[in-house]
mmCIF file of C-alpha atoms in Angstrom:
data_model
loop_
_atom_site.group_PDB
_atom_site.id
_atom_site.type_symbol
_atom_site.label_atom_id
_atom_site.label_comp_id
_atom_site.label_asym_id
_atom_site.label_seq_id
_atom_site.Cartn_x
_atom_site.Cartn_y
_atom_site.Cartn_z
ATOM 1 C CA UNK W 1445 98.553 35.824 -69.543
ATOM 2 C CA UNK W 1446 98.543 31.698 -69.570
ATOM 3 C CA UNK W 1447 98.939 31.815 -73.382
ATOM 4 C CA UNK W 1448 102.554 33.296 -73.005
ATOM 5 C CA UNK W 1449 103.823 31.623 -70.009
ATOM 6 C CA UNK W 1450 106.937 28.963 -71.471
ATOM 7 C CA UNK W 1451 108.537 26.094 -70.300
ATOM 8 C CA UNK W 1452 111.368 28.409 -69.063
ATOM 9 C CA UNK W 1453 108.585 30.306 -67.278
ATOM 10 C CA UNK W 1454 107.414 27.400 -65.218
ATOM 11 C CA UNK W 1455 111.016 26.299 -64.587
ATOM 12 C CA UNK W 1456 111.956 29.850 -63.091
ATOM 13 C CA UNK W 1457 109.099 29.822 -61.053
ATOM 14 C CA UNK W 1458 109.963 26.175 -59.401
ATOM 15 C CA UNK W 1459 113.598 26.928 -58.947
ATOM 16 C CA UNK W 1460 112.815 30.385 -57.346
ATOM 17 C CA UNK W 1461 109.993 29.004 -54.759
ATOM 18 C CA UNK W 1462 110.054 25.033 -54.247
ATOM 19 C CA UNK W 1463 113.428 25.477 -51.982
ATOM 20 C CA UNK W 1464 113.716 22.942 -48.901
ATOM 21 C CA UNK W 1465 112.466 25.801 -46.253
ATOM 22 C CA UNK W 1466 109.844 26.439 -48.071
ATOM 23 C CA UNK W 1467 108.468 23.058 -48.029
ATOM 24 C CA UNK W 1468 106.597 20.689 -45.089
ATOM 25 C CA UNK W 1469 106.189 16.604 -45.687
ATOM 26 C CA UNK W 1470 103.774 15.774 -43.479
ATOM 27 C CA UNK W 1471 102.152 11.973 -42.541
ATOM 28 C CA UNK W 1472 99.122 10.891 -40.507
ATOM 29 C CA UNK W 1473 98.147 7.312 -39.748
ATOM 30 C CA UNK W 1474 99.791 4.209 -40.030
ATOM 31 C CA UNK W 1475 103.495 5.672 -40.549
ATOM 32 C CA UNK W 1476 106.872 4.793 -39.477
ATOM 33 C CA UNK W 1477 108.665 8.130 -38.631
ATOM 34 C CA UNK W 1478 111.732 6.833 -39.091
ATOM 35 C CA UNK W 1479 110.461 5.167 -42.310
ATOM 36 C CA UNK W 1480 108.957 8.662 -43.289
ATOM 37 C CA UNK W 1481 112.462 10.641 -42.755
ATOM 38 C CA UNK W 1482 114.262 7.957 -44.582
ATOM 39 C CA UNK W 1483 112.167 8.236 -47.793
ATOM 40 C CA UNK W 1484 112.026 12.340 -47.140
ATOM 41 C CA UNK W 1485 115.454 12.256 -47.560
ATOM 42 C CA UNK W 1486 116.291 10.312 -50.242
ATOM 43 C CA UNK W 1487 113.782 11.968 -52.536
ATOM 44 C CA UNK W 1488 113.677 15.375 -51.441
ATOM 45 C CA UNK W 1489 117.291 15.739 -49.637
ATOM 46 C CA UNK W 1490 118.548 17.155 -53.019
ATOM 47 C CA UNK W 1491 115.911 19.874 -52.728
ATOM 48 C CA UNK W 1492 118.188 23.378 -52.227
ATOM 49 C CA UNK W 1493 117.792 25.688 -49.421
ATOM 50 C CA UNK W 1494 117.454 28.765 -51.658
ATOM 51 C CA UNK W 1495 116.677 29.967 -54.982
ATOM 52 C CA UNK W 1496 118.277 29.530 -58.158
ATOM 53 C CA UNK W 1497 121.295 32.312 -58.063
ATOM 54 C CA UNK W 1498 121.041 32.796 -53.765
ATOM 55 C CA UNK W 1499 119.016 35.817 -54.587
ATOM 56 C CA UNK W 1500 115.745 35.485 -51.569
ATOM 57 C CA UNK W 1501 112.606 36.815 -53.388
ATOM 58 C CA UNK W 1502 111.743 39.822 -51.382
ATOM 59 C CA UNK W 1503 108.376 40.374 -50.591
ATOM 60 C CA UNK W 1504 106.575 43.102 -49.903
ATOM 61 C CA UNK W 1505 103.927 44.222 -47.458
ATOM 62 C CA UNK W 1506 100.145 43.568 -48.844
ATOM 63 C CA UNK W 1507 98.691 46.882 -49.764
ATOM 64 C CA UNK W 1508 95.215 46.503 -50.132
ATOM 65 C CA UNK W 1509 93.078 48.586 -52.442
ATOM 66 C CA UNK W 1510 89.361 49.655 -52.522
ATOM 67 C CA UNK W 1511 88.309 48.827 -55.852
ATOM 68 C CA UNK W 1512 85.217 47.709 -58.132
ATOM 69 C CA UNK W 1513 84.944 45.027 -61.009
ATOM 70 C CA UNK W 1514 81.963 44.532 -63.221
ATOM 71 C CA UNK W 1515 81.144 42.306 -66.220
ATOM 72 C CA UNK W 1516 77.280 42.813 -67.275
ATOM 73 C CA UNK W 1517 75.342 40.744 -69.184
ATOM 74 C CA UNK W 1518 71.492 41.603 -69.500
ATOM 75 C CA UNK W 1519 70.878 38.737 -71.080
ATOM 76 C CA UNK W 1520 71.839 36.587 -67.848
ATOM 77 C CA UNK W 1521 68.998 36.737 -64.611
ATOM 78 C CA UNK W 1522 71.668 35.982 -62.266
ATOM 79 C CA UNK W 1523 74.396 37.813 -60.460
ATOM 80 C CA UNK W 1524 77.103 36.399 -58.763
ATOM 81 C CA UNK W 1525 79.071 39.241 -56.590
ATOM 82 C CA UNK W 1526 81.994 39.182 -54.018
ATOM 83 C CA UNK W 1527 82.179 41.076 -52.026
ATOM 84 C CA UNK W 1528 85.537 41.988 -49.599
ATOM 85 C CA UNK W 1529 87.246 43.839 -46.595
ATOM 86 C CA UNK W 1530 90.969 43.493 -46.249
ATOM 87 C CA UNK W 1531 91.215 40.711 -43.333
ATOM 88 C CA UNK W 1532 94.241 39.850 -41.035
ATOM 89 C CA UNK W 1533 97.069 37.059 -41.383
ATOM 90 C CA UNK W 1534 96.905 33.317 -39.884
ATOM 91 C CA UNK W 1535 99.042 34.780 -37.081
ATOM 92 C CA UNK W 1536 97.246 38.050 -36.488
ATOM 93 C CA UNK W 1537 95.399 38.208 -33.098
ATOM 94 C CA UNK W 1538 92.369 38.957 -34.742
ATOM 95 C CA UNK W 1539 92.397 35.369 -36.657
ATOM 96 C CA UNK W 1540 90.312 33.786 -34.074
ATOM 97 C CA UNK W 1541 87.320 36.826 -33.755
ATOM 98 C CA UNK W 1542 87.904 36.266 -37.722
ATOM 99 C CA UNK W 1543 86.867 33.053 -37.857
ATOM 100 C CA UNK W 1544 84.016 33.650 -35.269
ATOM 101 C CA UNK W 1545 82.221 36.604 -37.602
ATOM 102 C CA UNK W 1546 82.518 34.282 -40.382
ATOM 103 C CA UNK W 1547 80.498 31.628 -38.585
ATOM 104 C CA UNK W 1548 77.866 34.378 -37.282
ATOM 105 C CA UNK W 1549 76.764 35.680 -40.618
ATOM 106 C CA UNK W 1550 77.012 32.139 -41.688
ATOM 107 C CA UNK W 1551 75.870 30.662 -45.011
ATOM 108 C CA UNK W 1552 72.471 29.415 -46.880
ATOM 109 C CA UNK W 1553 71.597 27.687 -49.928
ATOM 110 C CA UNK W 1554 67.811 27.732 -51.259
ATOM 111 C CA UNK W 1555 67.810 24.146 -52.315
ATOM 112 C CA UNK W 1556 69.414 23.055 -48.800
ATOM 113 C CA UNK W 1557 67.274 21.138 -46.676
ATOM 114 C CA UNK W 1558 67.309 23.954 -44.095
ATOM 115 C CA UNK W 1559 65.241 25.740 -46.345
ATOM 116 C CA UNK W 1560 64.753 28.972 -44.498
ATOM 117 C CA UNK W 1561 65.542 27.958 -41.264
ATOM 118 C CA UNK W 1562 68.914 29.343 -40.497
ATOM 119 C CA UNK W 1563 70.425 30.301 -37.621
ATOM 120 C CA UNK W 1564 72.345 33.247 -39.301
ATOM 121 C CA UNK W 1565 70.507 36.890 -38.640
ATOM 122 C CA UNK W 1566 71.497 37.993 -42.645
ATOM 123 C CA UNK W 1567 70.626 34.558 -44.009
ATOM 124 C CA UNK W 1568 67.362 34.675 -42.239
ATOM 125 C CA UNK W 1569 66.656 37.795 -43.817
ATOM 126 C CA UNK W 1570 67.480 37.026 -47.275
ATOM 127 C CA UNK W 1571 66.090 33.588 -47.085
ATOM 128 C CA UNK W 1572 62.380 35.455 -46.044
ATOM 129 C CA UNK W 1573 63.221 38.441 -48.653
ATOM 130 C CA UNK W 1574 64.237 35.389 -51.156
ATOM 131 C CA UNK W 1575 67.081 38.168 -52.245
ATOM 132 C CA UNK W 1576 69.762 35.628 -52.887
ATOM 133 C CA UNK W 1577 69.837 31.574 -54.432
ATOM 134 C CA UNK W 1578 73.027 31.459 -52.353
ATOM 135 C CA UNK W 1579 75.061 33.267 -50.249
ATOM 136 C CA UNK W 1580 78.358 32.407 -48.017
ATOM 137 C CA UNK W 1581 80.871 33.868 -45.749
ATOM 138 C CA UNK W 1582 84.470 33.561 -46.765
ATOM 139 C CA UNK W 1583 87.347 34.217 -44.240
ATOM 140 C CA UNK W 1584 90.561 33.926 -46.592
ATOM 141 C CA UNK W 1585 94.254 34.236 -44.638
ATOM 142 C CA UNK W 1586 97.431 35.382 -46.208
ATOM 143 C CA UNK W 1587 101.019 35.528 -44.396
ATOM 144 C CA UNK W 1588 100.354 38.900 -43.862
ATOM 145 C CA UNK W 1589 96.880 39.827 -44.930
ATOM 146 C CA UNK W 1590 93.391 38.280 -45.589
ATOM 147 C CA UNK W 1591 90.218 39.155 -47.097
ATOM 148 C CA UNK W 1592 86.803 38.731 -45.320
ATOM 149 C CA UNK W 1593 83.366 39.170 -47.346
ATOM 150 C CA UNK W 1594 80.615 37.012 -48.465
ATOM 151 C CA UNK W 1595 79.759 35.385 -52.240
ATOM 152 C CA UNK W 1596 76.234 35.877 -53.688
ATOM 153 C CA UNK W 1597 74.228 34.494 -56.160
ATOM 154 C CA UNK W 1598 71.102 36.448 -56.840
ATOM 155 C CA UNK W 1599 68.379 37.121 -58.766
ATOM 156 C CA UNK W 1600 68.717 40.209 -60.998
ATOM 157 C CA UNK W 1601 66.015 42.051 -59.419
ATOM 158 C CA UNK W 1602 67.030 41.568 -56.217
ATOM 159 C CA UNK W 1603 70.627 42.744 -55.948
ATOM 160 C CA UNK W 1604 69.354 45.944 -54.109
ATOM 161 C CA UNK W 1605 67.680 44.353 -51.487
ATOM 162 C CA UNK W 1606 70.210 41.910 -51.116
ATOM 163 C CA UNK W 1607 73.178 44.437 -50.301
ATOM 164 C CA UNK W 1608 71.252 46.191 -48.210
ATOM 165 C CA UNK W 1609 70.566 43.036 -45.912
ATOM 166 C CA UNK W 1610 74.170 42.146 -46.186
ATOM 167 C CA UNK W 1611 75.676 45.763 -45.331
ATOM 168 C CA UNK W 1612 73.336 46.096 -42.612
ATOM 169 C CA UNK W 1613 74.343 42.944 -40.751
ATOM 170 C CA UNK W 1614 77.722 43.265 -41.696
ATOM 171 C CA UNK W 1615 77.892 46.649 -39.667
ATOM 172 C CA UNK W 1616 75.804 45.055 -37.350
ATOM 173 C CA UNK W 1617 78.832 43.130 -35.993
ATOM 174 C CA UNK W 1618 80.362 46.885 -34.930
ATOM 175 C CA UNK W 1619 77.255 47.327 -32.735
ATOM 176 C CA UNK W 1620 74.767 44.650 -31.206
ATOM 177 C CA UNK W 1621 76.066 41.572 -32.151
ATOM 178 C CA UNK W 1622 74.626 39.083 -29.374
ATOM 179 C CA UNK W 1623 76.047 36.833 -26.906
ATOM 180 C CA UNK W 1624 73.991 34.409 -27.438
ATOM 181 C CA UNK W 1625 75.578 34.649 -31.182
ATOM 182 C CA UNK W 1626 78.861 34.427 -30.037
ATOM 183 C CA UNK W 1627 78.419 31.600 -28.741
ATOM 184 C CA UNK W 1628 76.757 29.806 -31.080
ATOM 185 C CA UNK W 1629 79.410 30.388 -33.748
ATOM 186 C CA UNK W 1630 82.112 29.070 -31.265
ATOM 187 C CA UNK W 1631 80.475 25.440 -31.033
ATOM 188 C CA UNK W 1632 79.620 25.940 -34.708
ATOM 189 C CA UNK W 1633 83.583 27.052 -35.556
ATOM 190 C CA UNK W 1634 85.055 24.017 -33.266
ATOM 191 C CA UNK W 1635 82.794 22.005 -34.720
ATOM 192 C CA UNK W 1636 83.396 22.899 -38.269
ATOM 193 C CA UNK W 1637 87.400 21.968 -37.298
ATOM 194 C CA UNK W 1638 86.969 18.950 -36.090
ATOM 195 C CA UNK W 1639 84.778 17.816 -38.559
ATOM 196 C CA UNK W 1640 87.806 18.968 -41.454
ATOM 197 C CA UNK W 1641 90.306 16.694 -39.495
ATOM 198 C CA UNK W 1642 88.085 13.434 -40.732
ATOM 199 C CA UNK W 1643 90.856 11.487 -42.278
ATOM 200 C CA UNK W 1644 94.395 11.171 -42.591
ATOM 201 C CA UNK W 1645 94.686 12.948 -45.747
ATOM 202 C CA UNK W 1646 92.656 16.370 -43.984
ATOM 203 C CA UNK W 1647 95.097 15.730 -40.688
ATOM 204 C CA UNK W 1648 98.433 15.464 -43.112
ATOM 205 C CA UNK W 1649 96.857 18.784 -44.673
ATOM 206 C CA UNK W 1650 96.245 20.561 -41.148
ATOM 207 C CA UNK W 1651 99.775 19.386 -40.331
ATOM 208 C CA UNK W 1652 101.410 20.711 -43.109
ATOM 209 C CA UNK W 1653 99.348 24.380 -42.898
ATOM 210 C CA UNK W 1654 99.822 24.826 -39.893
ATOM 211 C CA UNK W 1655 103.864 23.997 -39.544
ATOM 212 C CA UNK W 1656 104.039 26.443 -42.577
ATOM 213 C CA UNK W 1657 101.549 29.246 -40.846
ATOM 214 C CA UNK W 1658 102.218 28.859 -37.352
ATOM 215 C CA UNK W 1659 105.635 27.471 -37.737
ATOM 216 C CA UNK W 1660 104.383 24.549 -35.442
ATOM 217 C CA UNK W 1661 101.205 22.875 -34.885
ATOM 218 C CA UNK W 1662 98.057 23.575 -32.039
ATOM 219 C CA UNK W 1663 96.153 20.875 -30.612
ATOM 220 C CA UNK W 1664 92.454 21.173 -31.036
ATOM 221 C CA UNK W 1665 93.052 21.958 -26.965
ATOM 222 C CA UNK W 1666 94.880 24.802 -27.634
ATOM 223 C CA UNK W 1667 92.603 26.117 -30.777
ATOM 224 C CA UNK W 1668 89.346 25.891 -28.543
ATOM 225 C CA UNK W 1669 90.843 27.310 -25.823
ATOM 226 C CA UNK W 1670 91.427 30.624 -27.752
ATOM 227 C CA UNK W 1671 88.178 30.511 -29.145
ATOM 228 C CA UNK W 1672 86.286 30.392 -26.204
ATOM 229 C CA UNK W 1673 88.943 33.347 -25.383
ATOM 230 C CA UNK W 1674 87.032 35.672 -27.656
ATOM 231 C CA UNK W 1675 84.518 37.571 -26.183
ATOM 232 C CA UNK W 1676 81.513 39.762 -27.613
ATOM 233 C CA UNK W 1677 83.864 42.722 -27.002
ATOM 234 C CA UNK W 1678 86.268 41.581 -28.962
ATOM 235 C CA UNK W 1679 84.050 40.739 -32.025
ATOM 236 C CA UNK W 1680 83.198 44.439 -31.916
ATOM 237 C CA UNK W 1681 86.352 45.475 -31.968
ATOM 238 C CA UNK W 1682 87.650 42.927 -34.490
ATOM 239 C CA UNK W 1683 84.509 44.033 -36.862
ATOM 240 C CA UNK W 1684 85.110 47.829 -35.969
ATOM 241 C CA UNK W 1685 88.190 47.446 -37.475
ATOM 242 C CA UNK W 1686 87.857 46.295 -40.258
ATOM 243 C CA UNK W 1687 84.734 46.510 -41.638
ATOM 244 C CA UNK W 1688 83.516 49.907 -39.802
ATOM 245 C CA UNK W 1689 84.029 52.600 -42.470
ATOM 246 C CA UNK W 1690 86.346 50.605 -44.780
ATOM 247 C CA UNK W 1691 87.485 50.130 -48.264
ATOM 248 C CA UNK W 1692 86.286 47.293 -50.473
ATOM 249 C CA UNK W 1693 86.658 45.263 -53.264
ATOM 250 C CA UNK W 1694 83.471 43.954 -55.303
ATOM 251 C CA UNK W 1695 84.132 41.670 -58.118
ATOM 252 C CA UNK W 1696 80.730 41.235 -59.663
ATOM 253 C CA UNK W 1697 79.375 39.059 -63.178
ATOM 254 C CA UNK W 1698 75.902 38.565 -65.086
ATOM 255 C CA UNK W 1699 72.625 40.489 -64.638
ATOM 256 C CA UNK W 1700 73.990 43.225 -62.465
ATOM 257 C CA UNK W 1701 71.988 46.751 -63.690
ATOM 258 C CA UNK W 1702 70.502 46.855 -60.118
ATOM 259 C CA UNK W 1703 73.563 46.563 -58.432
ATOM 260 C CA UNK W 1704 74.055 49.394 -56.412
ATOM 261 C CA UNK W 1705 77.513 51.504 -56.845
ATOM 262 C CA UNK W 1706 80.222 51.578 -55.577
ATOM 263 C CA UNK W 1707 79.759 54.799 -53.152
ATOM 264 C CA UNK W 1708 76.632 53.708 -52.203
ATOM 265 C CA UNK W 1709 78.028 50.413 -50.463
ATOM 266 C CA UNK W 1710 80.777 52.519 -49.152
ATOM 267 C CA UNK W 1711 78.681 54.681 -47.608
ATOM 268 C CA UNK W 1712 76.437 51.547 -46.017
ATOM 269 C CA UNK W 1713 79.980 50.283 -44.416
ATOM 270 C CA UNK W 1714 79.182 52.524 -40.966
ATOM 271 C CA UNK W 1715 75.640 53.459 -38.752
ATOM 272 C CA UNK W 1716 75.157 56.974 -38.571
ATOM 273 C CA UNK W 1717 74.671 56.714 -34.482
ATOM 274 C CA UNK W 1718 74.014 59.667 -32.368
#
């Protein structure tokens, strides 16, 4: 735990990973290139291109586990709960349709402005239910994993309702998700992205992500043109996979007795369709 990591610990751990290929300097704005690979290379040249003793850490292939985490406290009236399916890398080709499902189930806040008046299909139903303060859609990519789910923070009577709103339109996606959904989320997503590059500290960010994800950088071109790529098809096939019938990890804290089990949100991941 923190209390036993050392000086040595920390000096291991920057030998073994801050190595020259391992690192991107990045500059937006008013920069000199040449200026900018001058100073790169007098204060990072030294940097070495592997780790301490030439031994490469090996890494290996994300296994990810069902599994179910709970801290109660009765004397709290709120719950917060994750919730999580194992997701796909930055490079996988289901990224974009990702990204897309992310922006359909969307997010909502009760002391928003928007009030109730969302155009998510879950939010909408847990704003009218008032089964949640918050919730939000997270979309997290590894290098060769992710994890997809939403974050909740409900009332303690509520958590029933609640899951049942958010399995339902999570599965949803498998089925009848709309066109007129798609679509929405794609001028939400592009719009989302453009709105992160506001700044040449966000642009030096994107830079840097996406030379060390993509091993170059898109153009916003490029990004929009394989969102508008995705089709409703493909958001059925992306969800489908991995939500359809799927393993899941819940992490879950505070007034949580209504919560419903494990098995019983396993067995809301699929429809029953005949």
């Amino acid at each position: 735990n923190i209390r036993s990591l050392s000086k040595a610990d920390l000096s291991d751990y920057i030998n073994t990973h801050y190595t020259a290929p391992r690192m991107v300097i990045a500059g937006a704005g008013a920069i000199n290139h040449d200026e900018l690979c001058s100073m790169a290379s007098e204060h990072f040249g030294k940097l070495p291109t592997s780790p301490q003793g030439s031994v490469e850490v090996a890494m290996d292939p994300a296994v990810f586990t069902g599994s179910d985490i709970r801290v109660r406290f009765d004397s709290m009236d709120k719950a917060h709960i994750a919730l999580a399916f194992e997701g796909a890398s930055w490079t996988s080709e289901y990224a974009f349709p990702l990204m897309l499902m992310q922006a359909m189930l969307g997010s909502y806040d009760r002391a928003s402005g928007m009030g109730k008046n969302v155009a998510s299909r879950m939010c909408q139903e847990i704003a009218a239910k008032e089964a949640a303060h918050s919730i939000s859609t997270f979309n997290t990519c590894y290098k060769d994993t992710g994890l997809f789910g939403i974050y909740a923070v409900a009332p303690d009577n509520k958590l029933d309702e609640l899951m049942y709103h958010v399995m339902n339109n999570l599965v949803r996606l498998v089925h009848t998700p709309s066109d007129e959904e798609v679509e929405r989320a794609k001028v939400n997503l592009k719009a989302t992205m453009l709105m992160a590059l506001d700044g040449h500290s966000n642009i030096a960010e994107d830079i840097g992500r996406q030379l060390l994800t993509y091993g170059r950088r898109m153009t916003a071109a490029e990004i929009f043109s394989r969102i508008d790529a995705v089709t409703t098809a493909d958001i059925k096939a992306t969800a489908a996979k991995f939500i359809n019938d799927e393993d899941h990890a819940l992490a879950a804290v505070g007034g949580i007795h209504e919560l419903p089990d494990y098995s019983w949100i396993r067995r809301h991941s699929y429809w029953l369709r005949y």
